[in-house]
């Protein structure tokens, strides 16, 4: 499953950086965005996951995000998430960059997490940027207690800028790592899609874990076409033997 070359690189690695996408949460029952049952195949992203959608059709916007929150309230981390907790503890420097907003890496227990696209369990004011925990009892269109403006889930909507501090840390972690592992992402959405190339450009060994071929596959030093939970639990067994 893992080449001798990768095992050697991991054995000697001090700094490892991981990028995860929706695929690592698929085995927890979270729909991915693209591919055959992808969320964006069913719902028009530009009509739902944008600031314009919130301003023009706030009820539709919040119905969509409340539906996603209800779904995410029922899910738990899977073996892939828990394996990444073990893997984090194995390396001196480990950074987990995630595009996911489902809070599952935090639930599983990883420590050094960079949530590039935010976290759906919080609300942020579209005007004064105030961050509030989501109030599940709140019904209707939530408004900011401080300034009265629309709240939005604390996620990066299409057309939204990312948190530049988090992005800079993600780029930094990608540029200094010896091994970069891309897990469960179609590697199509920028700026996350550039992170593996930053790593490779700085000499990292680039690994992809994904049952399907992606835009990244041809550039990876090693492609493991398996589900994240199977590949990552096997990786933890290998690391245990290397200890
Ligand atoms: N294990 C590993 N990978 C999997 C699994 C699995 N069990 N199941 C599916 N995958 C892979 C798919 O093959 C696909 O390549 O996960 C990937 C999911 O790709 P996308 O649905 O495009 O999700 P992602 O790459 O995370 O999207 C990036 O796009 O819509 C925006 O903000 C949203 O963060 C998201 C970003």
PDB file of C-alpha atoms and ligand atoms in Angstrom:
ATOM      1  CA  UNK A   1       0.000   0.000   0.000  1.00  0.00           C
ATOM      2  CA  UNK A   2       2.836   2.438   0.864  1.00  0.00           C
ATOM      3  CA  UNK A   3       6.150   2.323  -1.015  1.00  0.00           C
ATOM      4  CA  UNK A   4       9.468   1.776   0.755  1.00  0.00           C
ATOM      5  CA  UNK A   5      10.457   5.249  -0.439  1.00  0.00           C
ATOM      6  CA  UNK A   6       7.484   6.856   1.326  1.00  0.00           C
ATOM      7  CA  UNK A   7       8.120   4.851   4.491  1.00  0.00           C
ATOM      8  CA  UNK A   8      11.737   6.033   4.529  1.00  0.00           C
ATOM      9  CA  UNK A   9      10.656   9.658   3.995  1.00  0.00           C
ATOM     10  CA  UNK A  10       8.189   9.354   6.873  1.00  0.00           C
ATOM     11  CA  UNK A  11      10.788   7.658   9.071  1.00  0.00           C
ATOM     12  CA  UNK A  12      13.172  10.598   8.626  1.00  0.00           C
ATOM     13  CA  UNK A  13      10.540  13.339   8.555  1.00  0.00           C
ATOM     14  CA  UNK A  14      10.423  16.012  11.242  1.00  0.00           C
ATOM     15  CA  UNK A  15       7.707  18.141   9.615  1.00  0.00           C
ATOM     16  CA  UNK A  16       4.575  16.731   7.987  1.00  0.00           C
ATOM     17  CA  UNK A  17       1.655  18.735   6.582  1.00  0.00           C
ATOM     18  CA  UNK A  18      -1.728  17.313   5.661  1.00  0.00           C
ATOM     19  CA  UNK A  19      -4.513  18.844   3.562  1.00  0.00           C
ATOM     20  CA  UNK A  20      -7.979  17.335   3.864  1.00  0.00           C
ATOM     21  CA  UNK A  21     -11.130  17.795   1.830  1.00  0.00           C
ATOM     22  CA  UNK A  22     -14.708  16.534   1.955  1.00  0.00           C
ATOM     23  CA  UNK A  23     -13.607  12.967   1.122  1.00  0.00           C
ATOM     24  CA  UNK A  24     -12.263  12.313   4.620  1.00  0.00           C
ATOM     25  CA  UNK A  25     -15.722  13.069   6.037  1.00  0.00           C
ATOM     26  CA  UNK A  26     -17.596  11.041   3.385  1.00  0.00           C
ATOM     27  CA  UNK A  27     -17.328   7.910   5.557  1.00  0.00           C
ATOM     28  CA  UNK A  28     -19.004   9.859   8.363  1.00  0.00           C
ATOM     29  CA  UNK A  29     -22.000  10.422   6.093  1.00  0.00           C
ATOM     30  CA  UNK A  30     -21.149  13.980   5.030  1.00  0.00           C
ATOM     31  CA  UNK A  31     -21.922  14.554   1.338  1.00  0.00           C
ATOM     32  CA  UNK A  32     -18.989  15.657  -0.784  1.00  0.00           C
ATOM     33  CA  UNK A  33     -19.373  18.591  -3.160  1.00  0.00           C
ATOM     34  CA  UNK A  34     -18.411  17.128  -6.545  1.00  0.00           C
ATOM     35  CA  UNK A  35     -18.533  13.682  -8.061  1.00  0.00           C
ATOM     36  CA  UNK A  36     -21.642  11.573  -8.581  1.00  0.00           C
ATOM     37  CA  UNK A  37     -23.635  12.445  -5.403  1.00  0.00           C
ATOM     38  CA  UNK A  38     -22.001  15.828  -4.874  1.00  0.00           C
ATOM     39  CA  UNK A  39     -23.873  18.612  -3.098  1.00  0.00           C
ATOM     40  CA  UNK A  40     -23.225  21.046  -5.941  1.00  0.00           C
ATOM     41  CA  UNK A  41     -24.836  18.619  -8.385  1.00  0.00           C
ATOM     42  CA  UNK A  42     -28.113  18.985  -6.496  1.00  0.00           C
ATOM     43  CA  UNK A  43     -27.996  22.568  -5.310  1.00  0.00           C
ATOM     44  CA  UNK A  44     -26.980  25.632  -7.352  1.00  0.00           C
ATOM     45  CA  UNK A  45     -23.981  26.826  -5.381  1.00  0.00           C
ATOM     46  CA  UNK A  46     -24.210  30.386  -6.728  1.00  0.00           C
ATOM     47  CA  UNK A  47     -27.809  30.608  -5.442  1.00  0.00           C
ATOM     48  CA  UNK A  48     -26.970  29.281  -1.998  1.00  0.00           C
ATOM     49  CA  UNK A  49     -23.349  29.617  -0.906  1.00  0.00           C
ATOM     50  CA  UNK A  50     -22.755  33.322  -1.641  1.00  0.00           C
ATOM     51  CA  UNK A  51     -23.209  36.629   0.171  1.00  0.00           C
ATOM     52  CA  UNK A  52     -25.553  37.715  -2.650  1.00  0.00           C
ATOM     53  CA  UNK A  53     -27.744  34.675  -1.906  1.00  0.00           C
ATOM     54  CA  UNK A  54     -27.914  35.736   1.767  1.00  0.00           C
ATOM     55  CA  UNK A  55     -28.821  39.303   0.855  1.00  0.00           C
ATOM     56  CA  UNK A  56     -31.320  38.463  -1.919  1.00  0.00           C
ATOM     57  CA  UNK A  57     -32.929  35.253  -0.551  1.00  0.00           C
ATOM     58  CA  UNK A  58     -32.034  35.100   3.167  1.00  0.00           C
ATOM     59  CA  UNK A  59     -34.674  32.446   3.968  1.00  0.00           C
ATOM     60  CA  UNK A  60     -33.458  30.078   1.195  1.00  0.00           C
ATOM     61  CA  UNK A  61     -29.855  30.710   2.263  1.00  0.00           C
ATOM     62  CA  UNK A  62     -30.567  29.892   5.904  1.00  0.00           C
ATOM     63  CA  UNK A  63     -32.821  26.929   5.043  1.00  0.00           C
ATOM     64  CA  UNK A  64     -29.835  25.461   3.159  1.00  0.00           C
ATOM     65  CA  UNK A  65     -27.315  26.091   5.909  1.00  0.00           C
ATOM     66  CA  UNK A  66     -29.701  24.970   8.673  1.00  0.00           C
ATOM     67  CA  UNK A  67     -30.265  21.765   6.689  1.00  0.00           C
ATOM     68  CA  UNK A  68     -26.480  21.257   6.485  1.00  0.00           C
ATOM     69  CA  UNK A  69     -26.137  21.997  10.222  1.00  0.00           C
ATOM     70  CA  UNK A  70     -28.888  19.507  11.113  1.00  0.00           C
ATOM     71  CA  UNK A  71     -27.093  16.884   9.056  1.00  0.00           C
ATOM     72  CA  UNK A  72     -23.717  17.694  10.596  1.00  0.00           C
ATOM     73  CA  UNK A  73     -25.207  17.597  14.114  1.00  0.00           C
ATOM     74  CA  UNK A  74     -25.751  13.827  13.621  1.00  0.00           C
ATOM     75  CA  UNK A  75     -22.283  12.901  12.357  1.00  0.00           C
ATOM     76  CA  UNK A  76     -19.182  11.674  14.155  1.00  0.00           C
ATOM     77  CA  UNK A  77     -15.516  11.466  13.210  1.00  0.00           C
ATOM     78  CA  UNK A  78     -14.552   8.231  11.430  1.00  0.00           C
ATOM     79  CA  UNK A  79     -11.417   6.077  11.609  1.00  0.00           C
ATOM     80  CA  UNK A  80      -9.688   8.379   9.137  1.00  0.00           C
ATOM     81  CA  UNK A  81     -10.129  11.376  11.444  1.00  0.00           C
ATOM     82  CA  UNK A  82      -8.911   9.417  14.464  1.00  0.00           C
ATOM     83  CA  UNK A  83      -5.904   8.073  12.553  1.00  0.00           C
ATOM     84  CA  UNK A  84      -4.843  11.672  11.861  1.00  0.00           C
ATOM     85  CA  UNK A  85      -4.818  12.310  15.626  1.00  0.00           C
ATOM     86  CA  UNK A  86      -2.296   9.445  16.053  1.00  0.00           C
ATOM     87  CA  UNK A  87      -0.313  10.669  13.063  1.00  0.00           C
ATOM     88  CA  UNK A  88      -0.132  14.198  14.493  1.00  0.00           C
ATOM     89  CA  UNK A  89       1.355  12.806  17.704  1.00  0.00           C
ATOM     90  CA  UNK A  90       4.033  10.905  15.775  1.00  0.00           C
ATOM     91  CA  UNK A  91       5.757  13.928  14.202  1.00  0.00           C
ATOM     92  CA  UNK A  92       7.572  16.862  15.840  1.00  0.00           C
ATOM     93  CA  UNK A  93       5.905  19.381  13.554  1.00  0.00           C
ATOM     94  CA  UNK A  94       2.475  18.489  12.187  1.00  0.00           C
ATOM     95  CA  UNK A  95      -0.042  20.832  10.556  1.00  0.00           C
ATOM     96  CA  UNK A  96      -3.538  19.752   9.556  1.00  0.00           C
ATOM     97  CA  UNK A  97      -4.965  22.100   6.944  1.00  0.00           C
ATOM     98  CA  UNK A  98      -8.610  21.397   6.228  1.00  0.00           C
ATOM     99  CA  UNK A  99     -11.073  22.708   3.669  1.00  0.00           C
ATOM    100  CA  UNK A 100     -13.873  21.091   5.666  1.00  0.00           C
ATOM    101  CA  UNK A 101     -16.187  23.154   7.846  1.00  0.00           C
ATOM    102  CA  UNK A 102     -17.731  20.168   9.640  1.00  0.00           C
ATOM    103  CA  UNK A 103     -15.682  20.427  12.879  1.00  0.00           C
ATOM    104  CA  UNK A 104     -14.831  16.693  12.702  1.00  0.00           C
ATOM    105  CA  UNK A 105     -11.053  17.129  13.028  1.00  0.00           C
ATOM    106  CA  UNK A 106     -11.580  19.167  16.215  1.00  0.00           C
ATOM    107  CA  UNK A 107     -14.081  16.560  17.469  1.00  0.00           C
ATOM    108  CA  UNK A 108     -11.556  13.774  16.792  1.00  0.00           C
ATOM    109  CA  UNK A 109      -8.870  15.576  18.792  1.00  0.00           C
ATOM    110  CA  UNK A 110      -6.304  17.038  16.385  1.00  0.00           C
ATOM    111  CA  UNK A 111      -4.541  20.072  17.810  1.00  0.00           C
ATOM    112  CA  UNK A 112      -2.773  22.053  15.097  1.00  0.00           C
ATOM    113  CA  UNK A 113      -5.665  22.626  12.690  1.00  0.00           C
ATOM    114  CA  UNK A 114      -5.976  25.388  10.083  1.00  0.00           C
ATOM    115  CA  UNK A 115      -9.624  25.702   8.989  1.00  0.00           C
ATOM    116  CA  UNK A 116      -9.102  27.337   5.591  1.00  0.00           C
ATOM    117  CA  UNK A 117     -12.843  27.555   4.820  1.00  0.00           C
ATOM    118  CA  UNK A 118     -14.070  28.254   8.369  1.00  0.00           C
ATOM    119  CA  UNK A 119     -16.333  26.298  10.666  1.00  0.00           C
ATOM    120  CA  UNK A 120     -20.099  25.844  10.226  1.00  0.00           C
ATOM    121  CA  UNK A 121     -20.747  25.525  13.972  1.00  0.00           C
ATOM    122  CA  UNK A 122     -20.221  29.271  14.456  1.00  0.00           C
ATOM    123  CA  UNK A 123     -21.949  32.415  13.112  1.00  0.00           C
ATOM    124  CA  UNK A 124     -20.142  35.567  12.017  1.00  0.00           C
ATOM    125  CA  UNK A 125     -21.617  39.016  11.441  1.00  0.00           C
ATOM    126  CA  UNK A 126     -21.460  40.132   7.802  1.00  0.00           C
ATOM    127  CA  UNK A 127     -20.906  43.709   8.984  1.00  0.00           C
ATOM    128  CA  UNK A 128     -18.973  43.956  12.271  1.00  0.00           C
ATOM    129  CA  UNK A 129     -17.327  40.505  11.991  1.00  0.00           C
ATOM    130  CA  UNK A 130     -18.499  39.559  15.513  1.00  0.00           C
ATOM    131  CA  UNK A 131     -18.158  35.794  16.000  1.00  0.00           C
ATOM    132  CA  UNK A 132     -20.930  34.060  17.948  1.00  0.00           C
ATOM    133  CA  UNK A 133     -21.576  30.455  18.791  1.00  0.00           C
ATOM    134  CA  UNK A 134     -24.594  29.197  16.873  1.00  0.00           C
ATOM    135  CA  UNK A 135     -27.804  29.379  18.931  1.00  0.00           C
ATOM    136  CA  UNK A 136     -29.701  26.215  17.930  1.00  0.00           C
ATOM    137  CA  UNK A 137     -32.891  27.605  19.474  1.00  0.00           C
ATOM    138  CA  UNK A 138     -32.708  30.715  17.281  1.00  0.00           C
ATOM    139  CA  UNK A 139     -35.275  30.491  14.493  1.00  0.00           C
ATOM    140  CA  UNK A 140     -35.715  32.709  11.445  1.00  0.00           C
ATOM    141  CA  UNK A 141     -32.991  34.833   9.878  1.00  0.00           C
ATOM    142  CA  UNK A 142     -30.299  35.396  12.547  1.00  0.00           C
ATOM    143  CA  UNK A 143     -29.155  38.976  13.024  1.00  0.00           C
ATOM    144  CA  UNK A 144     -26.123  40.357  14.848  1.00  0.00           C
ATOM    145  CA  UNK A 145     -26.832  41.260  18.494  1.00  0.00           C
ATOM    146  CA  UNK A 146     -24.262  44.057  18.240  1.00  0.00           C
ATOM    147  CA  UNK A 147     -25.125  45.846  14.993  1.00  0.00           C
ATOM    148  CA  UNK A 148     -28.288  44.170  13.675  1.00  0.00           C
ATOM    149  CA  UNK A 149     -26.762  43.090  10.343  1.00  0.00           C
ATOM    150  CA  UNK A 150     -27.219  39.625   8.812  1.00  0.00           C
ATOM    151  CA  UNK A 151     -25.243  36.819  10.409  1.00  0.00           C
ATOM    152  CA  UNK A 152     -23.738  34.112   8.204  1.00  0.00           C
ATOM    153  CA  UNK A 153     -22.256  30.735   9.154  1.00  0.00           C
ATOM    154  CA  UNK A 154     -18.533  31.273   9.828  1.00  0.00           C
ATOM    155  CA  UNK A 155     -17.632  29.633   6.500  1.00  0.00           C
ATOM    156  CA  UNK A 156     -15.963  31.046   3.406  1.00  0.00           C
ATOM    157  CA  UNK A 157     -18.762  31.606   0.885  1.00  0.00           C
ATOM    158  CA  UNK A 158     -17.996  31.619  -2.825  1.00  0.00           C
ATOM    159  CA  UNK A 159     -16.542  35.032  -3.626  1.00  0.00           C
ATOM    160  CA  UNK A 160     -15.571  35.584   0.034  1.00  0.00           C
ATOM    161  CA  UNK A 161     -11.914  36.239   0.886  1.00  0.00           C
ATOM    162  CA  UNK A 162     -10.240  33.637   3.095  1.00  0.00           C
ATOM    163  CA  UNK A 163      -8.791  34.586   6.474  1.00  0.00           C
ATOM    164  CA  UNK A 164      -5.370  35.793   5.281  1.00  0.00           C
ATOM    165  CA  UNK A 165      -3.625  34.891   8.517  1.00  0.00           C
ATOM    166  CA  UNK A 166      -4.838  31.269   8.286  1.00  0.00           C
ATOM    167  CA  UNK A 167      -3.929  31.106   4.588  1.00  0.00           C
ATOM    168  CA  UNK A 168      -0.428  32.445   5.270  1.00  0.00           C
ATOM    169  CA  UNK A 169       0.103  29.813   7.991  1.00  0.00           C
ATOM    170  CA  UNK A 170      -1.119  27.098   5.590  1.00  0.00           C
ATOM    171  CA  UNK A 171       1.259  28.286   2.873  1.00  0.00           C
ATOM    172  CA  UNK A 172       4.097  28.395   5.388  1.00  0.00           C
ATOM    173  CA  UNK A 173       3.355  24.864   6.659  1.00  0.00           C
ATOM    174  CA  UNK A 174       3.262  23.668   3.037  1.00  0.00           C
ATOM    175  CA  UNK A 175       6.590  25.289   2.176  1.00  0.00           C
ATOM    176  CA  UNK A 176       8.581  23.814   5.101  1.00  0.00           C
ATOM    177  CA  UNK A 177       7.264  20.233   5.272  1.00  0.00           C
ATOM    178  CA  UNK A 178       9.206  17.142   4.193  1.00  0.00           C
ATOM    179  CA  UNK A 179       6.069  15.136   3.455  1.00  0.00           C
ATOM    180  CA  UNK A 180       2.741  16.617   2.273  1.00  0.00           C
ATOM    181  CA  UNK A 181      -0.314  14.369   2.277  1.00  0.00           C
ATOM    182  CA  UNK A 182      -3.419  15.463   0.322  1.00  0.00           C
ATOM    183  CA  UNK A 183      -6.461  13.492   1.508  1.00  0.00           C
ATOM    184  CA  UNK A 184      -9.988  13.383   0.082  1.00  0.00           C
ATOM    185  CA  UNK A 185      -9.934  16.502  -2.032  1.00  0.00           C
ATOM    186  CA  UNK A 186     -10.605  17.003  -5.731  1.00  0.00           C
ATOM    187  CA  UNK A 187      -7.790  19.595  -5.597  1.00  0.00           C
ATOM    188  CA  UNK A 188      -9.848  21.992  -7.754  1.00  0.00           C
ATOM    189  CA  UNK A 189     -10.570  24.928  -5.449  1.00  0.00           C
ATOM    190  CA  UNK A 190      -7.969  27.663  -4.945  1.00  0.00           C
ATOM    191  CA  UNK A 191      -6.034  28.671  -2.939  1.00  0.00           C
ATOM    192  CA  UNK A 192      -6.085  25.231  -1.243  1.00  0.00           C
ATOM    193  CA  UNK A 193      -5.312  23.524  -4.559  1.00  0.00           C
ATOM    194  CA  UNK A 194      -1.958  25.360  -4.755  1.00  0.00           C
ATOM    195  CA  UNK A 195      -0.712  24.145  -1.362  1.00  0.00           C
ATOM    196  CA  UNK A 196       0.508  20.713  -2.592  1.00  0.00           C
ATOM    197  CA  UNK A 197       2.471  22.483  -5.339  1.00  0.00           C
ATOM    198  CA  UNK A 198       4.075  24.854  -2.819  1.00  0.00           C
ATOM    199  CA  UNK A 199       5.152  21.784  -0.846  1.00  0.00           C
ATOM    200  CA  UNK A 200       6.480  19.929  -3.879  1.00  0.00           C
ATOM    201  CA  UNK A 201       8.232  23.055  -5.127  1.00  0.00           C
ATOM    202  CA  UNK A 202      10.094  23.157  -1.802  1.00  0.00           C
ATOM    203  CA  UNK A 203      11.255  19.560  -2.008  1.00  0.00           C
ATOM    204  CA  UNK A 204       8.465  17.762  -0.125  1.00  0.00           C
ATOM    205  CA  UNK A 205       7.430  14.205  -0.965  1.00  0.00           C
ATOM    206  CA  UNK A 206       3.844  14.613  -2.188  1.00  0.00           C
ATOM    207  CA  UNK A 207       1.310  11.883  -1.333  1.00  0.00           C
ATOM    208  CA  UNK A 208      -2.338  11.742  -2.408  1.00  0.00           C
ATOM    209  CA  UNK A 209      -4.959   9.552  -0.736  1.00  0.00           C
ATOM    210  CA  UNK A 210      -8.133   9.392  -2.804  1.00  0.00           C
ATOM    211  CA  UNK A 211     -10.102   6.491  -4.334  1.00  0.00           C
ATOM    212  CA  UNK A 212     -10.462   8.575  -7.524  1.00  0.00           C
ATOM    213  CA  UNK A 213      -7.970  10.301  -9.842  1.00  0.00           C
ATOM    214  CA  UNK A 214      -7.820  14.077  -9.354  1.00  0.00           C
ATOM    215  CA  UNK A 215      -6.196  17.164 -10.840  1.00  0.00           C
ATOM    216  CA  UNK A 216      -3.310  16.541  -8.429  1.00  0.00           C
ATOM    217  CA  UNK A 217      -2.687  12.837  -9.115  1.00  0.00           C
ATOM    218  CA  UNK A 218      -0.221  13.262 -11.987  1.00  0.00           C
ATOM    219  CA  UNK A 219       1.960  15.511  -9.826  1.00  0.00           C
ATOM    220  CA  UNK A 220       2.008  13.329  -6.724  1.00  0.00           C
ATOM    221  CA  UNK A 221       5.084  11.252  -5.872  1.00  0.00           C
ATOM    222  CA  UNK A 222       2.750   8.570  -4.533  1.00  0.00           C
ATOM    223  CA  UNK A 223      -0.981   8.043  -5.101  1.00  0.00           C
ATOM    224  CA  UNK A 224      -2.915   5.720  -2.787  1.00  0.00           C
ATOM    225  CA  UNK A 225      -6.274   4.973  -4.406  1.00  0.00           C
ATOM    226  CA  UNK A 226      -8.070   3.981  -1.239  1.00  0.00           C
ATOM    227  CA  UNK A 227     -10.624   5.449   1.130  1.00  0.00           C
ATOM    228  CA  UNK A 228      -9.073   7.721   3.741  1.00  0.00           C
ATOM    229  CA  UNK A 229      -9.998   5.540   6.723  1.00  0.00           C
ATOM    230  CA  UNK A 230      -8.353   2.406   5.241  1.00  0.00           C
ATOM    231  CA  UNK A 231      -5.198   4.195   4.070  1.00  0.00           C
ATOM    232  CA  UNK A 232      -4.730   6.240   7.260  1.00  0.00           C
ATOM    233  CA  UNK A 233      -5.312   3.389   9.713  1.00  0.00           C
ATOM    234  CA  UNK A 234      -2.729   1.379   7.746  1.00  0.00           C
ATOM    235  CA  UNK A 235      -0.360   4.375   7.925  1.00  0.00           C
ATOM    236  CA  UNK A 236      -0.696   4.515  11.721  1.00  0.00           C
ATOM    237  CA  UNK A 237       0.274   0.802  11.910  1.00  0.00           C
ATOM    238  CA  UNK A 238       3.371   1.472   9.814  1.00  0.00           C
ATOM    239  CA  UNK A 239       4.346   4.457  11.979  1.00  0.00           C
ATOM    240  CA  UNK A 240       3.844   2.364  15.124  1.00  0.00           C
ATOM    241  CA  UNK A 241       6.346  -0.150  13.749  1.00  0.00           C
ATOM    242  CA  UNK A 242       8.820   2.644  12.951  1.00  0.00           C
ATOM    243  CA  UNK A 243       8.763   4.013  16.504  1.00  0.00           C
TER     244      UNK A 243
HETATM  245  N1  LIG B   1     -11.752   8.795   1.170  1.00  0.00           N
HETATM  246  C1  LIG B   1     -10.953   9.662   0.496  1.00  0.00           C
HETATM  247  N2  LIG B   1     -11.400  10.449  -0.516  1.00  0.00           N
HETATM  248  C2  LIG B   1     -12.705  10.342  -0.849  1.00  0.00           C
HETATM  249  C3  LIG B   1     -13.599   9.461  -0.205  1.00  0.00           C
HETATM  250  C4  LIG B   1     -13.064   8.667   0.844  1.00  0.00           C
HETATM  251  N3  LIG B   1     -13.846   7.784   1.512  1.00  0.00           N
HETATM  252  N4  LIG B   1     -14.829   9.609  -0.780  1.00  0.00           N
HETATM  253  C5  LIG B   1     -14.703  10.548  -1.743  1.00  0.00           C
HETATM  254  N5  LIG B   1     -13.430  10.984  -1.790  1.00  0.00           N
HETATM  255  C6  LIG B   1     -12.846  12.011  -2.670  1.00  0.00           C
HETATM  256  C7  LIG B   1     -13.506  12.161  -4.016  1.00  0.00           C
HETATM  257  O1  LIG B   1     -12.941  11.272  -4.960  1.00  0.00           O
HETATM  258  C8  LIG B   1     -13.155  13.625  -4.351  1.00  0.00           C
HETATM  259  O2  LIG B   1     -11.930  13.695  -5.077  1.00  0.00           O
HETATM  260  O3  LIG B   1     -13.037  13.236  -2.014  1.00  0.00           O
HETATM  261  C9  LIG B   1     -12.972  14.290  -2.994  1.00  0.00           C
HETATM  262  C10 LIG B   1     -14.030  15.312  -2.659  1.00  0.00           C
HETATM  263  O4  LIG B   1     -13.915  16.360  -3.590  1.00  0.00           O
HETATM  264  P1  LIG B   1     -14.932  17.593  -3.479  1.00  0.00           P
HETATM  265  O5  LIG B   1     -16.315  17.081  -3.337  1.00  0.00           O
HETATM  266  O6  LIG B   1     -14.589  18.526  -4.605  1.00  0.00           O
HETATM  267  O7  LIG B   1     -14.568  18.284  -2.090  1.00  0.00           O
HETATM  268  P2  LIG B   1     -13.341  19.230  -1.762  1.00  0.00           P
HETATM  269  O8  LIG B   1     -12.163  18.893  -2.589  1.00  0.00           O
HETATM  270  O9  LIG B   1     -13.181  19.198  -0.295  1.00  0.00           O
HETATM  271  O10 LIG B   1     -13.918  20.664  -2.205  1.00  0.00           O
HETATM  272  C11 LIG B   1     -13.115  21.794  -1.909  1.00  0.00           C
HETATM  273  O11 LIG B   1     -14.917  23.227  -2.611  1.00  0.00           O
HETATM  274  O12 LIG B   1     -17.190  23.589  -2.606  1.00  0.00           O
HETATM  275  C12 LIG B   1     -15.998  23.997  -2.042  1.00  0.00           C
HETATM  276  O13 LIG B   1     -15.695  24.958   0.066  1.00  0.00           O
HETATM  277  C13 LIG B   1     -16.008  23.749  -0.564  1.00  0.00           C
HETATM  278  O14 LIG B   1     -14.201  23.013   0.864  1.00  0.00           O
HETATM  279  C14 LIG B   1     -14.897  22.735  -0.352  1.00  0.00           C
HETATM  280  C15 LIG B   1     -14.001  22.962  -1.566  1.00  0.00           C
END
